[in-house]
Coordinates of C-alpha atoms in Angstrom, one line a residue:
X2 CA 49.6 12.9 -29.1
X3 CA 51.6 9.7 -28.2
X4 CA 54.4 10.6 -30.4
X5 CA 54.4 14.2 -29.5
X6 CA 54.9 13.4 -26.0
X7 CA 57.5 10.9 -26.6
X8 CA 59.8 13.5 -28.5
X9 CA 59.0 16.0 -25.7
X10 CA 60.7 13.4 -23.2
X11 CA 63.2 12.9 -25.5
X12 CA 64.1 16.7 -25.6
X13 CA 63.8 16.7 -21.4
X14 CA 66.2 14.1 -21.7
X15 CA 68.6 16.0 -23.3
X16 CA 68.9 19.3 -22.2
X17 CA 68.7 17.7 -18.6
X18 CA 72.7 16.7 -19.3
X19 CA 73.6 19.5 -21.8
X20 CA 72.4 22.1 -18.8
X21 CA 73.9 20.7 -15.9
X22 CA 77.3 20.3 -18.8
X23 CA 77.0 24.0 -19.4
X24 CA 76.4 24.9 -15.2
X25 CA 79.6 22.9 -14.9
X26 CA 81.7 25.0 -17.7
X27 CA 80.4 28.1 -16.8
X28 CA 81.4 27.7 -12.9
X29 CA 84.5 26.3 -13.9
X30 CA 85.6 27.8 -16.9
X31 CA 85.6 31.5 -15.7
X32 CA 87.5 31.5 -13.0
X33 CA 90.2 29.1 -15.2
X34 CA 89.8 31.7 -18.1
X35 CA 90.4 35.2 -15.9
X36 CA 93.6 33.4 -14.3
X37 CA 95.4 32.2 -17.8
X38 CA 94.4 35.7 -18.9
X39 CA 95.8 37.4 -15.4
X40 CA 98.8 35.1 -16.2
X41 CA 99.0 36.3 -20.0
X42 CA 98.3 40.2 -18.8
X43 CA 101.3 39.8 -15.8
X44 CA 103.9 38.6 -18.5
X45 CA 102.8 41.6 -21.0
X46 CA 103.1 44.1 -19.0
X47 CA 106.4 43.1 -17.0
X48 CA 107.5 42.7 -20.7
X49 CA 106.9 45.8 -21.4
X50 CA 108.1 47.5 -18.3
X51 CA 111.4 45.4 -18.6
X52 CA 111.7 46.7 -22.7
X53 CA 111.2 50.5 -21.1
X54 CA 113.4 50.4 -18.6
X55 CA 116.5 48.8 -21.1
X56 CA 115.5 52.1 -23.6
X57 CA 116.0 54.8 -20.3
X58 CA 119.2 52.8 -19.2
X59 CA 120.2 53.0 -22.8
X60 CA 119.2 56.2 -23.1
X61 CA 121.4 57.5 -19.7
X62 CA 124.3 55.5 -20.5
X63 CA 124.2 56.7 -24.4
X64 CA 123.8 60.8 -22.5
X65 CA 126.8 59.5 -20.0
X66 CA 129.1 58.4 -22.7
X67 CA 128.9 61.1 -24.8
X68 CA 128.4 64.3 -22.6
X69 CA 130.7 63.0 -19.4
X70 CA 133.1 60.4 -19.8
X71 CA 134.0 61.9 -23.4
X72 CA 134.2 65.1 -21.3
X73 CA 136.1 63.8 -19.2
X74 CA 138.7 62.0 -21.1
X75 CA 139.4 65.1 -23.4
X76 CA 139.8 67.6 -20.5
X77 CA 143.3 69.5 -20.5
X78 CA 142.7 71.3 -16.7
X79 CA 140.4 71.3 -14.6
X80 CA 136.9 69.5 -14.8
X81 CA 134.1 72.1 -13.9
X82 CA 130.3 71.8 -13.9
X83 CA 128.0 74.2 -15.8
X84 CA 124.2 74.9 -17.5
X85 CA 125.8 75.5 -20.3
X86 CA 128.6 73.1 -20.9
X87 CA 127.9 72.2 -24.4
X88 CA 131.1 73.8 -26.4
X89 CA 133.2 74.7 -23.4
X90 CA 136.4 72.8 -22.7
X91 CA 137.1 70.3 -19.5
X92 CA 133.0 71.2 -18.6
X93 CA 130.2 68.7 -17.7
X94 CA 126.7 69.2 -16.9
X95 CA 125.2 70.3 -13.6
X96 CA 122.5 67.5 -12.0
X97 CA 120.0 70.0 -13.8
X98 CA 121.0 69.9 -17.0
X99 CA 121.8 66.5 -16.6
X100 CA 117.8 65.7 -16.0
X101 CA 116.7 67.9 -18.8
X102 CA 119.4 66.3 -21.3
X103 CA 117.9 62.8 -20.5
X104 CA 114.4 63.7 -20.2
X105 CA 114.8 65.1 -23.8
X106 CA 116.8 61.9 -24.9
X107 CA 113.8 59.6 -23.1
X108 CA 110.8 61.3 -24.3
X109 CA 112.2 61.7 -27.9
X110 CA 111.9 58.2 -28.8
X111 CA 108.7 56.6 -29.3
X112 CA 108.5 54.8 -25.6
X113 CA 105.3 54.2 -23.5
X114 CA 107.3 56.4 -20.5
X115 CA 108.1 60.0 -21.3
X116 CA 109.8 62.2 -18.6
X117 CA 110.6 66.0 -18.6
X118 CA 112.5 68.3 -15.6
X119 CA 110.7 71.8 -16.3
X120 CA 110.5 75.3 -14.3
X121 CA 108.7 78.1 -14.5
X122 CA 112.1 80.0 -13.7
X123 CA 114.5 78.7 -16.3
X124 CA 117.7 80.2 -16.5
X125 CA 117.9 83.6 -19.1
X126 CA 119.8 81.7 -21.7
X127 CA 117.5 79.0 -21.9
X128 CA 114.0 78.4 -24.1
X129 CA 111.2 78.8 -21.5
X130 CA 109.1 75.6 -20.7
X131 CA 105.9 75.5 -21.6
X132 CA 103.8 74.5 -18.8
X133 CA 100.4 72.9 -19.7
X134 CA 97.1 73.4 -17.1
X135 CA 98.4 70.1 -14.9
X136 CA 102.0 71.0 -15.0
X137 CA 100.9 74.8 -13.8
X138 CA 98.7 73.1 -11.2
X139 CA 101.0 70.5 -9.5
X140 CA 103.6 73.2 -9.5
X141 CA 101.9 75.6 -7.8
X142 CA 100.3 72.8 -5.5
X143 CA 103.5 71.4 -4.5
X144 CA 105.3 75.0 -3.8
X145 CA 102.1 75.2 -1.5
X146 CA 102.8 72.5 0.0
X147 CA 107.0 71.2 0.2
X148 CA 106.3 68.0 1.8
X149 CA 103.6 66.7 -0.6
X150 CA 105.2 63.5 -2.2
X151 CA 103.7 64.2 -5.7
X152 CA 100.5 65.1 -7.8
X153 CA 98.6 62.5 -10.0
X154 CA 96.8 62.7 -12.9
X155 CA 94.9 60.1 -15.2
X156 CA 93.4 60.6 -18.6
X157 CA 92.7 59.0 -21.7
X158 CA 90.1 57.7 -23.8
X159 CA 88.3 54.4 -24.3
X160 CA 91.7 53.0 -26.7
X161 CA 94.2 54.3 -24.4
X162 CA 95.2 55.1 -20.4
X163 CA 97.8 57.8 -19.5
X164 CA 99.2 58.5 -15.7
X165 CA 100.9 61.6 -15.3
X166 CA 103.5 62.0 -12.1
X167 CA 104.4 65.6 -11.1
X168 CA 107.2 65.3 -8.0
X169 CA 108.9 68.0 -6.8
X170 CA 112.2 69.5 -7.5
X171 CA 113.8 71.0 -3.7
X172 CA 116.4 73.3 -3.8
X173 CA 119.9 72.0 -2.0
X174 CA 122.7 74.2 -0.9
X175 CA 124.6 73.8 -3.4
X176 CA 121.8 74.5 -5.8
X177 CA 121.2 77.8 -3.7
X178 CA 124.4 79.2 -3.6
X179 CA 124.4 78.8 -7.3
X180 CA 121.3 80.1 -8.5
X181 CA 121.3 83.1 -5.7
X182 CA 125.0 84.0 -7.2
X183 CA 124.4 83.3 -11.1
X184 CA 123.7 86.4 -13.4
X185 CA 121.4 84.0 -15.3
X186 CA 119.3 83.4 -12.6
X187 CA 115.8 84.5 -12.7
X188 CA 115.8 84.5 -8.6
X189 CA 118.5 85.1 -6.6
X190 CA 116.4 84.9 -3.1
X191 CA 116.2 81.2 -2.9
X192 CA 115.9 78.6 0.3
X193 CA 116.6 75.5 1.1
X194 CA 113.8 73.2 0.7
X195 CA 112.0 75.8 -1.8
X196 CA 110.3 74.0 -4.9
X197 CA 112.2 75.3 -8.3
X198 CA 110.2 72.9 -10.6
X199 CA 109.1 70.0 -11.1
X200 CA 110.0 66.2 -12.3
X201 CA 107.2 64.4 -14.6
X202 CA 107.1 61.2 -15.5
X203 CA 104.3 59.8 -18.0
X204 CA 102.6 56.7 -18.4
X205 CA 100.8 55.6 -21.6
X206 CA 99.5 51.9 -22.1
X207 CA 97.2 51.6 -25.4
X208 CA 93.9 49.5 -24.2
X209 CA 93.9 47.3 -28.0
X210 CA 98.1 46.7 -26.8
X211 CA 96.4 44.3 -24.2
X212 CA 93.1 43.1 -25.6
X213 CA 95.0 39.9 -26.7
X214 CA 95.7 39.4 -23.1
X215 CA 92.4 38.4 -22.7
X216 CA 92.1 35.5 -25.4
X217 CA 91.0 32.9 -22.5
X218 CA 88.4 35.2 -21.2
X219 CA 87.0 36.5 -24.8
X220 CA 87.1 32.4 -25.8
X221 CA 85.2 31.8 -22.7
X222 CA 82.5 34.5 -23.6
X223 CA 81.8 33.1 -26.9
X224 CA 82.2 29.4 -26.2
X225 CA 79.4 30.7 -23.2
X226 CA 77.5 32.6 -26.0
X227 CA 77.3 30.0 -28.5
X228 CA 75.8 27.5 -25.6
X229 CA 73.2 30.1 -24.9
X230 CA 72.5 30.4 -28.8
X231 CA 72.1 26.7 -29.0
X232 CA 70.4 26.3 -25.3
X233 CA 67.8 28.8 -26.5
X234 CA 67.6 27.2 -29.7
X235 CA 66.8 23.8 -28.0
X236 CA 64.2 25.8 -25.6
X237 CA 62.5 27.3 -28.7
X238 CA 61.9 24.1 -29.9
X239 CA 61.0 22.6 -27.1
X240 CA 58.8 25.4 -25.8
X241 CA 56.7 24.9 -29.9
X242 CA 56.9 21.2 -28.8
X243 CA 54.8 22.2 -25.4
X244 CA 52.7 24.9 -26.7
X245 CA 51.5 22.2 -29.7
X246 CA 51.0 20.0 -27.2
X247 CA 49.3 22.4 -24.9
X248 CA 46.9 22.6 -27.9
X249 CA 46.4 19.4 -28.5
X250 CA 45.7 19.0 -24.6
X251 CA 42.9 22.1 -24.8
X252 CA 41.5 20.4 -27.6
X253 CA 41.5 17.1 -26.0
X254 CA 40.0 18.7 -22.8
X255 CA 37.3 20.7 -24.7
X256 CA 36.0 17.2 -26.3
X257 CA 36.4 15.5 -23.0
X258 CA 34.2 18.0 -21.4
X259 CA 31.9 18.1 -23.4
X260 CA 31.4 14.4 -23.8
X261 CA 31.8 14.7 -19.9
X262 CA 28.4 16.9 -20.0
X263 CA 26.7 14.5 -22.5
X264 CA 27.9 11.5 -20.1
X265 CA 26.3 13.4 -16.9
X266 CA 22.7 13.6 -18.7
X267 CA 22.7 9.8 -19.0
X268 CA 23.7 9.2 -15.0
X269 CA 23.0 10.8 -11.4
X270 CA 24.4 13.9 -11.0
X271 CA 25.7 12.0 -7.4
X272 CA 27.3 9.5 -9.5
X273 CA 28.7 11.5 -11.6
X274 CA 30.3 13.9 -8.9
X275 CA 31.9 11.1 -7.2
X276 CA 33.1 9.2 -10.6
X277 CA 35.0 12.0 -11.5
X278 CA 36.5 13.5 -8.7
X279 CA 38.3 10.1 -8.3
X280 CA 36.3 9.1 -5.2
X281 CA 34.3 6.0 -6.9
X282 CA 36.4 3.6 -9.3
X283 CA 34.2 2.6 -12.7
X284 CA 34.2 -1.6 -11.6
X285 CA 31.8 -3.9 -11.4
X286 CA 31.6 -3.9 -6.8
X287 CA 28.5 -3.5 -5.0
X288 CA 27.9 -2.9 -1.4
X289 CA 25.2 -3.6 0.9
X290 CA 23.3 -0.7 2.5
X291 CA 20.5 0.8 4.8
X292 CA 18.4 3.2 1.5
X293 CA 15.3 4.9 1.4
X294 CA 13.9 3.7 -2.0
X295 CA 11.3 6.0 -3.7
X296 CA 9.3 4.4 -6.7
X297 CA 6.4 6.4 -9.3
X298 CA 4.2 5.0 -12.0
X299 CA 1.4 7.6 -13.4
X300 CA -1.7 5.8 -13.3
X301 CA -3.3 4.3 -16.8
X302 CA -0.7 5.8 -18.8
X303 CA -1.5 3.2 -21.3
X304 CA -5.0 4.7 -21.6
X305 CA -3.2 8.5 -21.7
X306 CA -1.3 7.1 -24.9
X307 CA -4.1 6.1 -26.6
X308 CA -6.2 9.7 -26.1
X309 CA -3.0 12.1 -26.9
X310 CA -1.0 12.2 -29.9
X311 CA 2.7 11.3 -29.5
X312 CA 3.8 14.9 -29.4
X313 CA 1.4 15.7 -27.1
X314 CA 2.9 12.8 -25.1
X315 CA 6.2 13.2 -25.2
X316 CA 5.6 16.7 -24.1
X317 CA 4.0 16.0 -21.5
X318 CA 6.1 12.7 -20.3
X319 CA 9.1 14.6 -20.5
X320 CA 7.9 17.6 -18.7
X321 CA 6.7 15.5 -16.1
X322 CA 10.0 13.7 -15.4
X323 CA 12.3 17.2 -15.5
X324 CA 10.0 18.8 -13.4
X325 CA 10.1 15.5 -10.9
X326 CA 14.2 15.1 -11.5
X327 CA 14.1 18.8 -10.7
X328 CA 12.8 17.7 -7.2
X329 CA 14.3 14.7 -6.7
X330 CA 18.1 16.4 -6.9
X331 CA 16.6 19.3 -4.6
X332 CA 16.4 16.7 -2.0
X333 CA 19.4 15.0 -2.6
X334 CA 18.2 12.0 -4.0
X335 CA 19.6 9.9 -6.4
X336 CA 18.0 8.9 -9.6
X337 CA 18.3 5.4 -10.4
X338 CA 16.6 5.2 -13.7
X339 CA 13.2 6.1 -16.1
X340 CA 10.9 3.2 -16.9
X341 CA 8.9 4.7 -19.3
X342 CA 6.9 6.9 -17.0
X343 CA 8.0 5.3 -14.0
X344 CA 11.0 6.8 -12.3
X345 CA 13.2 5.3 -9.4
X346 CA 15.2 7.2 -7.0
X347 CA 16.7 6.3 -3.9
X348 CA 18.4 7.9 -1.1
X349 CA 21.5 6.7 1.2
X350 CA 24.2 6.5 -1.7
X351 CA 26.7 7.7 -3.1
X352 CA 25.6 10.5 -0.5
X353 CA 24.1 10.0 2.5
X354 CA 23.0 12.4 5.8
X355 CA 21.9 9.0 7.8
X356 CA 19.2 6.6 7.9
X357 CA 16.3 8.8 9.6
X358 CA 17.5 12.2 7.2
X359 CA 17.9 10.2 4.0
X360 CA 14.3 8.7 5.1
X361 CA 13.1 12.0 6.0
X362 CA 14.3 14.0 2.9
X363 CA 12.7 10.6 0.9
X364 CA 8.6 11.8 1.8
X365 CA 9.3 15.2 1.9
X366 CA 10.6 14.9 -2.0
X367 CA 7.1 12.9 -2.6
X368 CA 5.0 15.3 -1.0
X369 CA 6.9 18.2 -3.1
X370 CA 6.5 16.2 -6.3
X371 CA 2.3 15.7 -5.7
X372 CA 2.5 19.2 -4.8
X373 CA 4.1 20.0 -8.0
X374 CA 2.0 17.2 -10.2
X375 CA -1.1 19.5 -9.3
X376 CA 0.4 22.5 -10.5
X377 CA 1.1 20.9 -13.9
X378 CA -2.2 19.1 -14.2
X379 CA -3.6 22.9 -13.5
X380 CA -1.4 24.4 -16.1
X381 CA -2.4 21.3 -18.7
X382 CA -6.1 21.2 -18.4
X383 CA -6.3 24.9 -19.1
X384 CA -4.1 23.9 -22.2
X385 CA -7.0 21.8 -23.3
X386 CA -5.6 18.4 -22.1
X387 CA -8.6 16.6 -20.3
X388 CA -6.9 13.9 -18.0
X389 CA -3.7 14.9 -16.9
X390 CA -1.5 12.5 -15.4
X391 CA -2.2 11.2 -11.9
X392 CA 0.8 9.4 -9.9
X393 CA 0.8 6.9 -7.4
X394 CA 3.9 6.9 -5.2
X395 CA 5.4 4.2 -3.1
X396 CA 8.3 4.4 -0.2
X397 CA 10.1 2.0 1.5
X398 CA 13.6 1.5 4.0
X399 CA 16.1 -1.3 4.0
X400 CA 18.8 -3.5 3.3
X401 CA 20.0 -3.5 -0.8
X402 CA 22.8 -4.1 -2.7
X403 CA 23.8 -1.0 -4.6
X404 CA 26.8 -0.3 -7.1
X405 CA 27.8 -1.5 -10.2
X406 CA 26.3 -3.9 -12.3
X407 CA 27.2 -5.6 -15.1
X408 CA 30.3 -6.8 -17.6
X409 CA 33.5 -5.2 -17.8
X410 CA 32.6 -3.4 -20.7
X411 CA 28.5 -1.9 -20.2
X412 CA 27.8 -1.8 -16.5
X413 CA 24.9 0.2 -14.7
X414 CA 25.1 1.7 -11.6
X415 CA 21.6 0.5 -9.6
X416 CA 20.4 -0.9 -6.6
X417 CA 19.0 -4.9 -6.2
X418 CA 16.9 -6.4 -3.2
X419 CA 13.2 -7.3 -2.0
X420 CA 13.5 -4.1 -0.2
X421 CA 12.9 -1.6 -3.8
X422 CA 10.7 -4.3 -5.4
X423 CA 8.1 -3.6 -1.8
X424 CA 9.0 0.2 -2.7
X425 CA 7.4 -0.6 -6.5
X426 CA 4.7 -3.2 -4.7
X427 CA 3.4 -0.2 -2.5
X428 CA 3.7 2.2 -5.4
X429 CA 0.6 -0.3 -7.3
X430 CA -1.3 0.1 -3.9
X431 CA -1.9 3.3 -3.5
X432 CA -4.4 5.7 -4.5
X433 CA -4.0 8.2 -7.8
X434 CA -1.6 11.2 -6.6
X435 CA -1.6 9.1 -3.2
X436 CA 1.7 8.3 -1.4
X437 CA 1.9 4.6 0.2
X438 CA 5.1 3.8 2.6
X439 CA 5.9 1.3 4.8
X440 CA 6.1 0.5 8.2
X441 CA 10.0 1.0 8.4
X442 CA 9.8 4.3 7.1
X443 CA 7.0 5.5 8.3
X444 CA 8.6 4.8 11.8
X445 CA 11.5 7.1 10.4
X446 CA 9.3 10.0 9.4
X447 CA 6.0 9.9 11.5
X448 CA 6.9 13.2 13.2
X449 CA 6.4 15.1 9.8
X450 CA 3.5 13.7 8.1
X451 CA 0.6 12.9 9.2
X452 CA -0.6 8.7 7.4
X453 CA -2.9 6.6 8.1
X454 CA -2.6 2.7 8.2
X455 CA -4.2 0.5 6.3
X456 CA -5.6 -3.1 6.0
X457 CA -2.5 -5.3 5.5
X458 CA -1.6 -7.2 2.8
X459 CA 0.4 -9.7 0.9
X460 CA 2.6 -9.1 -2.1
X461 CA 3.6 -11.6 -4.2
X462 CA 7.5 -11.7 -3.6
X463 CA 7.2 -10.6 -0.5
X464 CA 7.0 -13.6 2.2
X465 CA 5.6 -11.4 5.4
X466 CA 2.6 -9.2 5.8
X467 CA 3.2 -5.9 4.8
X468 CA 1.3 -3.0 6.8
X469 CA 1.2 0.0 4.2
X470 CA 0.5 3.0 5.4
X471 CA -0.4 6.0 3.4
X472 CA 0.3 9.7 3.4
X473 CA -2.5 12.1 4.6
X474 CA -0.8 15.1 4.9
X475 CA 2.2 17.1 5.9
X476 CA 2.3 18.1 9.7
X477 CA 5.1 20.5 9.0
X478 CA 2.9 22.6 6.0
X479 CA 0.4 25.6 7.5
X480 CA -2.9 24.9 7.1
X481 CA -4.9 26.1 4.5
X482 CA -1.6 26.3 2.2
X483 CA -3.4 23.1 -0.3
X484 CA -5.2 25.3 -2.6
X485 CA -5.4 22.7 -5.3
X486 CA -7.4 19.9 -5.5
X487 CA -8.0 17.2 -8.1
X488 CA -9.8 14.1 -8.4
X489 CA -10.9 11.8 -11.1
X490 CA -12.5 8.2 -11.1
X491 CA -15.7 6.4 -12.2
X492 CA -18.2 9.0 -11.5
X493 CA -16.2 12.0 -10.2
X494 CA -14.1 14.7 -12.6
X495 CA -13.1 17.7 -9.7
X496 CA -10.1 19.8 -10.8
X497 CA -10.5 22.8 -8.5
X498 CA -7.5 25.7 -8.3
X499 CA -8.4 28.2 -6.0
X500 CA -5.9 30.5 -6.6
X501 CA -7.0 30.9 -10.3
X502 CA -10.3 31.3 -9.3
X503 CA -12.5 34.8 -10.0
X504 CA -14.6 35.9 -7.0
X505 CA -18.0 35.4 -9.4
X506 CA -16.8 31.8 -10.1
X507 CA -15.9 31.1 -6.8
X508 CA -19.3 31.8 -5.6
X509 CA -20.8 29.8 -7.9
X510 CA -18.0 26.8 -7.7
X511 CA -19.4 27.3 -3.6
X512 CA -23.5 27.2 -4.5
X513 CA -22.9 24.1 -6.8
X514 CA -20.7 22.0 -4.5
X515 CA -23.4 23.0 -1.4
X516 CA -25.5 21.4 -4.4
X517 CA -23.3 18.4 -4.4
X518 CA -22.9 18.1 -1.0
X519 CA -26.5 18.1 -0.2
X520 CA -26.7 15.5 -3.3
X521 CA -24.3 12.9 -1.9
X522 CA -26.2 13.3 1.5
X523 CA -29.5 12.1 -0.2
X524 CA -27.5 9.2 -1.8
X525 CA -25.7 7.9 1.1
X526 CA -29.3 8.2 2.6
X527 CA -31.2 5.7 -0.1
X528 CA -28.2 3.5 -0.1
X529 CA -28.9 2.8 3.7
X530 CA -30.6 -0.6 4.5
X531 CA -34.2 -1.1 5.4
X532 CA -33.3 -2.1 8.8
X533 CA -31.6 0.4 9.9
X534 CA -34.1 3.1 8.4
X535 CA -36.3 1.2 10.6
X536 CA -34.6 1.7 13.8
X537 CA -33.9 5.3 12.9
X538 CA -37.8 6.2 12.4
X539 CA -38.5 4.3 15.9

């Protein structure tokens, strides 16, 4: 696990840099790329414009040479300017001719710029033009409408661009008095200003011409695509790196938790809270503090021992103390420890509601767990076990030192003081399934119960007289509610649950304890001394 979170670290180590290299590249190489390949793109293309405009100066000084100035410098008379001036002496060509003779000579060769002059009215002696769907629409748009500068058209396909320019053609005077005069002309009724054709001009620019224009940008995109392919790379590993790790740590967890569970079982559920929600640190520290401190013992276990079998015992023993730990929690006390079949619980840490509720929460817990003793001893004896347990119960309040005790290594968390050995000294006073406290508690709590004091007494580790006082009853319980009663000494075996009584029974049970009654009478009668018989018959 060590290991795997070390080369995790190592890998958050690295990509930290290698992503805040590749933030840096990508803010700063794009911009850097798209202006070398703007830069690149600008000298292509003014390249190229400066290569097509040499061919059409070529090409109008090539036209010039040879149809004018040779013309010109073989005329015998007088120089005269015609449509048809090819083969005629001392002629040259009209401005007309002149644009359809270059726009031939331009758009023969293999340029990116084509141009044509065309009509729909050509002279008779010349081939028609064929007009495609744009040319027939700019013409028509532009004789609509004379002062329109020109109609645009772009086409193409994902290799190539292509912008075509249609501008129009306006008639002159001299072109008027011409055409209106010429037999050849097709109209003879033009303006000036009218629209006789147009002049076209066509752009074409190959997209894969330029796609080495972008070498910076395309360089960029796959120096940017091979640091994705190795950041993801990186991440993949990192992220099987994690999720093993996340296993490990779900593993770990499960083991921890249970352990956690197995731990809890061996401790207070208090303690256990506190220990690992971070609120108590696991060190050998005590404290000292006001606690309620609640002690049981069942009365001649020894004797129960030697009567039941083990399994019947450990049955029984362990019942006992889940169905008393059951209580105890209920009431927020905290379970110190089992001692055999003694158990030890106090109240006032970790948790605590104050001196007079911990105190008060303290003899209500022992009054529920006599309560519940009966119940069980009920449940037992009709199992067939003959003397259940009985428990004496002893409660006390004051000063102890609680927390941890021990060695680094094994420490128990307890409580120490004269004031929980009194809670175990009252315990051994009182009577079987009777509940002994002291002074200080009872002080606490007599608004609840209902105790009675008794004779008081020394006990040994204890330097003052001790006033127990035991507990008669709860003041706070309706009355008849007790419908269990039990009692067992030298002489007397009573187990008596009225609930499970049947009416016949019941009747009986009530004609055999008149019986009793009536008995004990005549007893405490004969036991009465001589003397005082004496005075009673005078």
């Amino acid at each position: 696990m060590s290991n795997l979170s070390e080369r995790t670290a190592s890998h958050q180590r690295i990509m930290g840099p290698l992503l805040v290299c590749a933030i840096l590249l990508g803010l700063s190489g794009l911009p850097v790329a798209v202006w070398l390949d703007l830069r690149d793109l600008s000298e292509r293309t003014l390249e190229s414009q400066a290569r097509e405009t040499g061919r059409i100066i070529d090409a109008m000084r090539s036209f010039y040479a040879s149809d004018v100035v040779q013309a010109i410098n073989t005329a015998t008379g007088k120089i005269e300017t015609r449509h048809d001036y090819k083969g005629i002496q001392n002629a040259i060509p009209i401005p007309a001719t002149l644009s359809l003779e270059l726009g031939a000579r331009i758009s023969g060769e293999n340029g990116s710029v084509k141009y044509r002059f065309i009509s729909d009215l050509p002279f008779k002696d010349r081939k028609p033009h064929e007009l495609d769907a744009f040319e027939q629409a700019a013409l028509a748009h532009l004789r609509a409408n004379p002062q329109a500068a020109s109609d645009v058209e772009v086409s193409g396909s994902i290799f190539d661009r292509q912008v075509r320019i249609a501008a129009p053609i306006h008639m002159e005077v001299a072109c008027v008095r011409c055409h209106n005069t010429h037999p050849l002309s097709p109209k003879t009724d033009w303006k000036v200003g009218d629209v006789r054709g147009i002049q076209e001009i066509v752009l074409r620019q190959p997209i894969a011409a330029n796609v080495l224009s972008f070498k910076y940008l395309l360089g960029y995109f796959v120096f940017a695509a091979l640091a994705g392919t190795t950041f993801l790379v990186l991440q993949s590993r990192q992220r099987r790196l994690i999720d093993r790790m996340n296993r490990e740590l779900v593993e770990s967890n499960s083991f921890l938790a249970s352990i956690s569970v197995q731990i809890a079982k061996y401790i207070s559920p208090q303690v256990y809270k506190s220990i690992f929600s971070g609120e108590r640190n696991v060190s050998v520290a005590t404290e000292r503090k006001k606690l309620t401190i609640f002690f049981s013992d069942i009365k001649d276990f020894t004797a129960a021992t030697e009567r039941l079998q083990p399994e019947e015992l450990t049955a029984l023993l362990n019942e006992y103390l889940t169905e008393m730990t059951a209580i105890a929690l209920q009431y927020g006390g905290t379970v110190d420890k089992y001692i055999g079949d003694a158990i030890l619980v106090f109240f006032g840490d970790p948790e605590t509601k104050g001196v007079r509720e911990d105190a008060r929460a303290c003899v209500c817990m022992a009054i529920a767990m006599q309560r519940r003793l009966g119940e069980l001893n009920a449940r037992w004896r009709r199992g067939g076990i003959e003397c259940p347990f009985q428990a004496r119960m002893g409660i006390n309040t004051g000063y102890c030192n609680v927390g941890n005790f021990g060695s680094e290594e094994r420490m128990d968390y307890t409580i120490i003081g004269a004031e929980a050995n009194l809670a175990a000294r009252l315990q051994s006073s009182a009577a079987p399934n009777g509940i002994m406290m002291s002074y200080e508690t009872y002080a606490l709590v007599n608004d609840i119960v209902r105790a009675r004091p008794q004779e008081a007494i020394r006990m040994k580790g204890i330097s003052r007289e001790v006033v127990p006082y035991a507990v008669e009853g709860d003041l706070a319980a309706p009355s008849g509610e007790e419908t269990v009663f039990s009692e067992h000494g030298r002489g007397i075996d009573v187990f008596i649950d009225v609930n499970a009584l049947e009416v016949e029974s019941a009747a009986h049970l009530k004609r055999r304890l008149t019986e009793a009654l009536a008995a004990l009478e005549k007893r405490a009668e004969q036991a009465k001394p001589a003397s005082e018989k004496g005075l009673l018959q005078a």
